[in-house]
GROMACS .gro file of C-alpha atoms in nm:
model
  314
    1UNK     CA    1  10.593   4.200  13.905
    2UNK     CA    2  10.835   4.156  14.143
    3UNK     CA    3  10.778   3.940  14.463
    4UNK     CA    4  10.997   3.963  14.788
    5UNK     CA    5  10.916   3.649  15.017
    6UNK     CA    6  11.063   3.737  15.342
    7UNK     CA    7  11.178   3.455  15.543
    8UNK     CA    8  11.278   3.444  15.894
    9UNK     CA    9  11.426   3.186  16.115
   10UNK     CA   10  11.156   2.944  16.185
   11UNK     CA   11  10.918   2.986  15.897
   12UNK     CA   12  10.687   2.710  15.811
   13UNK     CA   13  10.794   2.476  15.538
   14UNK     CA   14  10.494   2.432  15.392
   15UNK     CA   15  10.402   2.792  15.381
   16UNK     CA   16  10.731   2.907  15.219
   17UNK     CA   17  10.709   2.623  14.939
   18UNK     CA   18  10.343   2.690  14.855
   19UNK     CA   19  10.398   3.058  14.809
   20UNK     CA   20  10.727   2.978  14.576
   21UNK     CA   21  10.566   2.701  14.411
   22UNK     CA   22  10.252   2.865  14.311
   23UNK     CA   23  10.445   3.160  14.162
   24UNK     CA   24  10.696   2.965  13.995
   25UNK     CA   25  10.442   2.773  13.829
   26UNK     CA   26  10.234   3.043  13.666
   27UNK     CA   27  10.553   3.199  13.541
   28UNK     CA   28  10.606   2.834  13.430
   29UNK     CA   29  10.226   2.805  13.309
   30UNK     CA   30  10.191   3.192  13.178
   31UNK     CA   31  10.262   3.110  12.753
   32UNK     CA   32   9.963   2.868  12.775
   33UNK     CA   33   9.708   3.094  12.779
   34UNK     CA   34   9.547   3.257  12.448
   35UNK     CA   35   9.684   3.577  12.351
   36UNK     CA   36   9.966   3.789  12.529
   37UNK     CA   37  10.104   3.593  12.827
   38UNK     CA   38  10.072   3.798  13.143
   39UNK     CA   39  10.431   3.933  13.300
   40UNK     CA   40  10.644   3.707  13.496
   41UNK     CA   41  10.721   3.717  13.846
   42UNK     CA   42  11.039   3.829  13.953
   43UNK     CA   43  11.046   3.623  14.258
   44UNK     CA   44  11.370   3.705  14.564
   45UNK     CA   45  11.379   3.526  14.883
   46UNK     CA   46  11.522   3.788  15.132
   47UNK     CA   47  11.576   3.799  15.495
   48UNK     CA   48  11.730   3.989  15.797
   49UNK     CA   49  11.989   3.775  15.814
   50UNK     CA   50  12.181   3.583  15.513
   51UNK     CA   51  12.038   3.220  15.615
   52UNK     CA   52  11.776   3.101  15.807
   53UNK     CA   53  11.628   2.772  15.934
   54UNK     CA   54  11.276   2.669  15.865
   55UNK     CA   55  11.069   2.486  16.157
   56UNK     CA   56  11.177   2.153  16.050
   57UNK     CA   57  11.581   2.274  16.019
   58UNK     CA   58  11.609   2.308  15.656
   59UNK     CA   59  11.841   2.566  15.588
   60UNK     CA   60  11.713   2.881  15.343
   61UNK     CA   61  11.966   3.084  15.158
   62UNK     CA   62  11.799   3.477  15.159
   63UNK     CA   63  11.895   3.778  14.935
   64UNK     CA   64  11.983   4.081  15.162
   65UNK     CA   65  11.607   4.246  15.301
   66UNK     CA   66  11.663   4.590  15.100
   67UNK     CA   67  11.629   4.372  14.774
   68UNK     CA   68  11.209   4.457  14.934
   69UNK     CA   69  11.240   4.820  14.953
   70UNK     CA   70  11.135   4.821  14.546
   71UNK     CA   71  10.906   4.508  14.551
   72UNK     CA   72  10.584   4.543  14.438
   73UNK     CA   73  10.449   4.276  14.685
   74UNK     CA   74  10.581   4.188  14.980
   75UNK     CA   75  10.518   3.802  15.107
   76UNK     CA   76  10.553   3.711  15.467
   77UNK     CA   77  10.468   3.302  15.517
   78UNK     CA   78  10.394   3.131  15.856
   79UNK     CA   79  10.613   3.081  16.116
   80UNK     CA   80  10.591   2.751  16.249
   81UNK     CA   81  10.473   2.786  16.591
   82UNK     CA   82  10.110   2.668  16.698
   83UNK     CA   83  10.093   2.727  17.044
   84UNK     CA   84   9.922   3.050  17.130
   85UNK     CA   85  10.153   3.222  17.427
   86UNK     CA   86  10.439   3.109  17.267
   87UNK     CA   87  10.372   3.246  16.901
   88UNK     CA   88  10.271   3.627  17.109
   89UNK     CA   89  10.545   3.577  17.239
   90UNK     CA   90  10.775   3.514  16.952
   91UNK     CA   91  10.598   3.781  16.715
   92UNK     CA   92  10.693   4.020  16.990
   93UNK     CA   93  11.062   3.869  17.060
   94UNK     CA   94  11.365   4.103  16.988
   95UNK     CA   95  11.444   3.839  16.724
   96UNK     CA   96  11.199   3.965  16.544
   97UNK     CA   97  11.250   4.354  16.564
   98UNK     CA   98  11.434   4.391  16.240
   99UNK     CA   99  11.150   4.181  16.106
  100UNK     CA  100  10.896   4.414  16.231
  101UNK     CA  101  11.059   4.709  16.129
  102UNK     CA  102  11.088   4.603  15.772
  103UNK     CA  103  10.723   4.537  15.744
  104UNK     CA  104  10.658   4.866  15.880
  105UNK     CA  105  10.841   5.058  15.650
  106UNK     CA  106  10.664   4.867  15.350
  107UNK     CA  107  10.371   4.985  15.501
  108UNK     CA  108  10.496   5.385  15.511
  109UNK     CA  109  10.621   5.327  15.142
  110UNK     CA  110  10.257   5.150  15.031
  111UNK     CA  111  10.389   4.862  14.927
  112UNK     CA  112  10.126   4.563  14.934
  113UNK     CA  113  10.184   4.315  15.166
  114UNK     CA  114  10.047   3.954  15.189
  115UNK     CA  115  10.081   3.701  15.513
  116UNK     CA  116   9.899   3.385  15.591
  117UNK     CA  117   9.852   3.183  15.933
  118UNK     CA  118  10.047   3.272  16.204
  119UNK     CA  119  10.229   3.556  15.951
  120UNK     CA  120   9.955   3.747  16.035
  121UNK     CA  121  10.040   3.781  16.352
  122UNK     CA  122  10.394   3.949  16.307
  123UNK     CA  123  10.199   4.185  16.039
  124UNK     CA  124   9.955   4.303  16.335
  125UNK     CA  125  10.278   4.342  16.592
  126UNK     CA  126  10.406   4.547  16.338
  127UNK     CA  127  10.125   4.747  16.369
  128UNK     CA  128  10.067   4.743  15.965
  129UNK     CA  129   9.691   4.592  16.051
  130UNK     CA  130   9.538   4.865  16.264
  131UNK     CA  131   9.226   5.022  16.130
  132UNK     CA  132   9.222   4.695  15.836
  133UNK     CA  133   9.026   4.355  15.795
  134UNK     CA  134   9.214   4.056  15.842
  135UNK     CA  135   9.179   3.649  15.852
  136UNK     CA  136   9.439   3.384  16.059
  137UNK     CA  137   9.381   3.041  16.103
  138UNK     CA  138   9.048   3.026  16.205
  139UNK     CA  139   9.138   2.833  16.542
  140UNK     CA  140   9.395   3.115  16.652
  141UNK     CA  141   9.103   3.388  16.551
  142UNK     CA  142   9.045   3.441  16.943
  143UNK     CA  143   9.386   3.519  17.074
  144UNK     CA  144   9.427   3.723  16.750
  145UNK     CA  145   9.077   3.945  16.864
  146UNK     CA  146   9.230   3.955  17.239
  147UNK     CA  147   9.546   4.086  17.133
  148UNK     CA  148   9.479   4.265  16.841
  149UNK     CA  149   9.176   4.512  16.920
  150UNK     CA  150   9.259   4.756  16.642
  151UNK     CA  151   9.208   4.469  16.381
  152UNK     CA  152   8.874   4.347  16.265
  153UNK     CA  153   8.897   3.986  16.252
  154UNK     CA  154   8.687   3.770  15.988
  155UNK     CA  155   8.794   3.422  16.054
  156UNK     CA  156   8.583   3.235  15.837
  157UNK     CA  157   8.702   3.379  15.492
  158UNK     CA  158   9.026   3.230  15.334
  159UNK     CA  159   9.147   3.529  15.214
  160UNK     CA  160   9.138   3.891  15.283
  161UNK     CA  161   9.236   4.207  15.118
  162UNK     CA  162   9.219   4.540  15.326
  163UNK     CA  163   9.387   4.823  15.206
  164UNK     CA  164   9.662   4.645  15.044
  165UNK     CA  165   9.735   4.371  15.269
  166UNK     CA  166   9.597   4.066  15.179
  167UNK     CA  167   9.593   3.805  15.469
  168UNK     CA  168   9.464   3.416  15.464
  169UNK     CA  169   9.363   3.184  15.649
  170UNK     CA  170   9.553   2.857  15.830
  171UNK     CA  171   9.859   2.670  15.707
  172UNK     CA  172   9.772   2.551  15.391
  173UNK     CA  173   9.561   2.918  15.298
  174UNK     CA  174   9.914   2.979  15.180
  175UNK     CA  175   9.787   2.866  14.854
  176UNK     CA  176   9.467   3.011  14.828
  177UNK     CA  177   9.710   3.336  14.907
  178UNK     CA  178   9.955   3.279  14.662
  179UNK     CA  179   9.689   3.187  14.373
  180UNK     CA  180   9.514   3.569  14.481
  181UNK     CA  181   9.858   3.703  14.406
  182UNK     CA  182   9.843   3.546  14.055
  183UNK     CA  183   9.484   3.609  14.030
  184UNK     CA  184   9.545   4.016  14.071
  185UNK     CA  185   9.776   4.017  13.739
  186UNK     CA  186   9.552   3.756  13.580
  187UNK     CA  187   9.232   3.543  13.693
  188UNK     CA  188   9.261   3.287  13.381
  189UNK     CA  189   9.661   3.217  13.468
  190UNK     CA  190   9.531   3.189  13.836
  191UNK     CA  191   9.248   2.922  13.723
  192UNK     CA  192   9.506   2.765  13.500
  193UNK     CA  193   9.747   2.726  13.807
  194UNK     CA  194   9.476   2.633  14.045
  195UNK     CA  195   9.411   2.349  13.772
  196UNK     CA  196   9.752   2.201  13.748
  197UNK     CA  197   9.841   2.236  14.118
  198UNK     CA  198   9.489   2.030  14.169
  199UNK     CA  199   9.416   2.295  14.436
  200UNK     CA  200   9.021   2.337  14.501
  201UNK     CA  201   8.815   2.701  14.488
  202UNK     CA  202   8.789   2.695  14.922
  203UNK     CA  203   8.621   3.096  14.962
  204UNK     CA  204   8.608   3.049  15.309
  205UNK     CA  205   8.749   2.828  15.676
  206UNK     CA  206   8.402   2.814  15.782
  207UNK     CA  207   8.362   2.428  15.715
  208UNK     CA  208   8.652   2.342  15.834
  209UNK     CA  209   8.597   2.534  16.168
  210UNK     CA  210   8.533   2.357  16.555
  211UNK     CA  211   8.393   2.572  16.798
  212UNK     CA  212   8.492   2.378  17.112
  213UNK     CA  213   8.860   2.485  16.954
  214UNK     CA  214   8.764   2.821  16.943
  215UNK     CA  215   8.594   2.835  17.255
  216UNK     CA  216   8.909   2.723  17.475
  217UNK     CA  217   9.085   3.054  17.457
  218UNK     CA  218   8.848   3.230  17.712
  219UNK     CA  219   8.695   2.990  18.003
  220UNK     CA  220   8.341   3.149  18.002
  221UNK     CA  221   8.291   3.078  17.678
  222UNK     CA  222   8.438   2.716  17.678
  223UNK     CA  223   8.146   2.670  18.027
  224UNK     CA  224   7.878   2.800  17.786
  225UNK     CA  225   8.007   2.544  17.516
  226UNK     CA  226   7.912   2.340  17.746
  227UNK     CA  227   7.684   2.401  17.901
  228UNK     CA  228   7.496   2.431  17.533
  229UNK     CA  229   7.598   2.056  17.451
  230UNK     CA  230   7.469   1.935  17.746
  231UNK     CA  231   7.138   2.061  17.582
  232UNK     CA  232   7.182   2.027  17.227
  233UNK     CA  233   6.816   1.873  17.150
  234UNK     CA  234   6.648   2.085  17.380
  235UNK     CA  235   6.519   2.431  17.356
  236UNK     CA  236   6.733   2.665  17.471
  237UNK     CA  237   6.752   3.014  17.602
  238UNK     CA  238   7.048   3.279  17.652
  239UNK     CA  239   6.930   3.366  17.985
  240UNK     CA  240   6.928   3.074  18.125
  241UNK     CA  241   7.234   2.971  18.053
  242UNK     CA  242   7.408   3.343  18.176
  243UNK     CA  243   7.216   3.220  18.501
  244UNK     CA  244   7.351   2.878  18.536
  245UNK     CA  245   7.694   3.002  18.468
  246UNK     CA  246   7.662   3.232  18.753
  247UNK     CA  247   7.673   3.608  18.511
  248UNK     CA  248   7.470   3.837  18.359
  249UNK     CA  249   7.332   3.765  17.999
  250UNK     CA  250   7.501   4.104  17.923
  251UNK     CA  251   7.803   3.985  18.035
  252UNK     CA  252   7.794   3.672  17.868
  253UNK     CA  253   7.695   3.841  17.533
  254UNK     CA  254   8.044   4.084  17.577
  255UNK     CA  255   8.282   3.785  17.614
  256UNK     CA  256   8.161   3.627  17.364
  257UNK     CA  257   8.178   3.912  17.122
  258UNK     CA  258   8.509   3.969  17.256
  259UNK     CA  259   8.663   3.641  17.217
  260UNK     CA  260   8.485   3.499  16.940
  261UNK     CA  261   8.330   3.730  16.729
  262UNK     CA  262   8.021   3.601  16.734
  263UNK     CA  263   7.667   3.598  16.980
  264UNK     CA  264   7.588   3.356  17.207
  265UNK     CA  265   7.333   3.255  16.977
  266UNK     CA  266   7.567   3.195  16.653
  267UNK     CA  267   7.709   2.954  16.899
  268UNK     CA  268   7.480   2.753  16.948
  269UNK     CA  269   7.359   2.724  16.564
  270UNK     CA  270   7.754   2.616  16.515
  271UNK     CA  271   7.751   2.351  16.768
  272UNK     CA  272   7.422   2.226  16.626
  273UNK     CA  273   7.515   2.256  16.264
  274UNK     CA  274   7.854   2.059  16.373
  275UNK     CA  275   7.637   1.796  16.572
  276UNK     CA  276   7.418   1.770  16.272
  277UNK     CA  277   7.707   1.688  15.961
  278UNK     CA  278   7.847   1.438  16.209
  279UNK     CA  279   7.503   1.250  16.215
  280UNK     CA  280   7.451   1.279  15.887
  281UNK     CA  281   7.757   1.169  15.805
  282UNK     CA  282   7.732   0.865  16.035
  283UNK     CA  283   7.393   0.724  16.123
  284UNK     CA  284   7.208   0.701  15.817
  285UNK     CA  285   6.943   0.921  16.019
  286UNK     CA  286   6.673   1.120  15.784
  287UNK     CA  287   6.702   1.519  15.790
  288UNK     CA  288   6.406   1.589  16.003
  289UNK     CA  289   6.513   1.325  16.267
  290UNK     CA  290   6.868   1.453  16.310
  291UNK     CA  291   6.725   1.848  16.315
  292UNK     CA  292   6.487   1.691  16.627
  293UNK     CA  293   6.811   1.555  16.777
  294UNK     CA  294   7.018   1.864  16.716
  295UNK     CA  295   6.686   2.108  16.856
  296UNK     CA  296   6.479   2.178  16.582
  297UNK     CA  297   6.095   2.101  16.549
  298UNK     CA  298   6.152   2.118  16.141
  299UNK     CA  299   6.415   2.059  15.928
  300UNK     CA  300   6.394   2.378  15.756
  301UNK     CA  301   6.621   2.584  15.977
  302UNK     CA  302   6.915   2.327  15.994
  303UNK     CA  303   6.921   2.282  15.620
  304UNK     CA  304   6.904   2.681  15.580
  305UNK     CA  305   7.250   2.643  15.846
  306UNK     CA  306   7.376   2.384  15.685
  307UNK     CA  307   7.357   2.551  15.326
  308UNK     CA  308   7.479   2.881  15.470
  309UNK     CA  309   7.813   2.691  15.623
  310UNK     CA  310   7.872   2.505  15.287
  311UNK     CA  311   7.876   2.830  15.099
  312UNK     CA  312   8.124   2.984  15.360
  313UNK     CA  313   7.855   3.244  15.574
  314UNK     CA  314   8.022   3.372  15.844
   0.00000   0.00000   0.00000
């Protein structure tokens, strides 16, 4: 299979070394599994131009960018950038036209393509994402959905395929995306890989996910956030809340689909499930007495969150 891992000026260190590492390590890893070993990967490091920096200054030599045109996966890692006007504004930058342009015509010629993180940005710019599912870092998932209306966001899962373009989650997702690569030619090398690399089985970003981070994108939504914690142990209702913040309930419901995915409601169990783990990680506090302090009569509700955020729900 062979691999083309585009990097541009600026990618993120971390992200281009767990993509190579990963694949270099099941072709490394590939004769230890029973029977026929699984093809290599015929990994090439190309780029627009003939060397380029990483975020931290470490200089990457690159093959020239046609050595894609016969890949059979293209890989586009993070760039380093974690502010949110700045990376829009970078994805968008005439320094990356050539960039964008490339990733386009992969897309006309089918070939699969793969990003993680911010990566998935440049992939929607280049318009390659319209009309697919996608996942970014989870905390970046509301100025991706404000930007990007053609894309259907699903921040909470680490990886996503959609029509041939697989997209993960934040920085270090570039694993989890490199292991799917390895895990579409073989699931046992994959497992072997994951093994040796000591890299866990993470299905989804929903544990590792802070709504007040989300919520600071749009500023109704960071007022109902809140407004809500203000109020965590006490019964609450939508309404209310649309009328303390001065809008409708219909209005509030819209923004929050808009920036966040999500109802006014989900909110609120995420702030309450987040409220709850940190009790129960810190005060020694019985079940039912932290779901009273989070607002819940019973602890049956909060466990039934809690259980659905450990297994990833959305």
């Amino acid at each position: 299979m062979k691999v083309a891992v585009l990097a541009l000026d600026g990618v993120f260190d971390s992200g281009i070394s767990a993509v190579l590492d990963v694949l270099h390590t099941a072709n490394a890893l590939r004769g230890r599994l029973a029977g026929a070993a699984p093809p290599a990967f015929a990994v090439h490091t190309v780029g627009v131009r003939r060397h380029v920096r990483t975020g931290l200054g470490h200089r990457v030599d690159t093959e020239p960018a046609a050595r894609a045109e016969d890949a059979e996966l293209l890989v586009l890692p993070a760039l380093m950038e974690r502010r949110p006007d700045a990376l829009l504004e970078t994805v968008a930058s005439p320094a990356h036209r050539a960039a964008r342009r490339l990733l386009a015509e992969a897309r006309e010629r089918r070939t699969p393509l793969a990003s993680s993180c911010t990566g998935t940005f440049l992939l929607a710019e280049s318009g390659v994402l319209d009309g697919l599912r996608a996942t970014t870092s989870w905390w970046l998932a509301p100025v991706f959905r404000e930007r990007y209306r053609r894309v259907t966001v699903e921040e909470t899962r680490m990886v996503t395929t959609s029509d041939g373009v697989t997209t993960a989650g934040a920085a270090f997702g570039h694993l989890d995306l490199a292991l799917a690569v390895v895990a579409s030619r073989s699931p046992a090398l994959a497992d072997l890989v994951r093994r040796y690399l000591v890299v866990d089985d993470r299905a989804s970003q929903a544990a590792y996910v802070i709504p007040s981070a989300m919520a600071r994108h749009e500023p109704l939504v960071a007022a109902f956030e809140e407004w809500v914690r203000a109020r965590i142990a006490e019964p609450l209702s939508i309404a209310d809340a649309a009328r303390d913040l001065g809008v409708s309930e219909r209005t509030l419901q819209r923004t929050m689909a808009r920036s966040l995915g999500r109802s006014p409601i989900r909110l609120v169990q995420d702030l309450r499930v987040e409220q709850a783990e940190h009790l129960l990680r810190t005060s020694g506090l019985p079940l039912a007495a932290v779901a009273r302090r989070v607002g819940y009569e019973s602890p049956g509700p909060l466990r039934a969150l809690l259980r659905r955020r450990a297994a990833g729900g959305a």
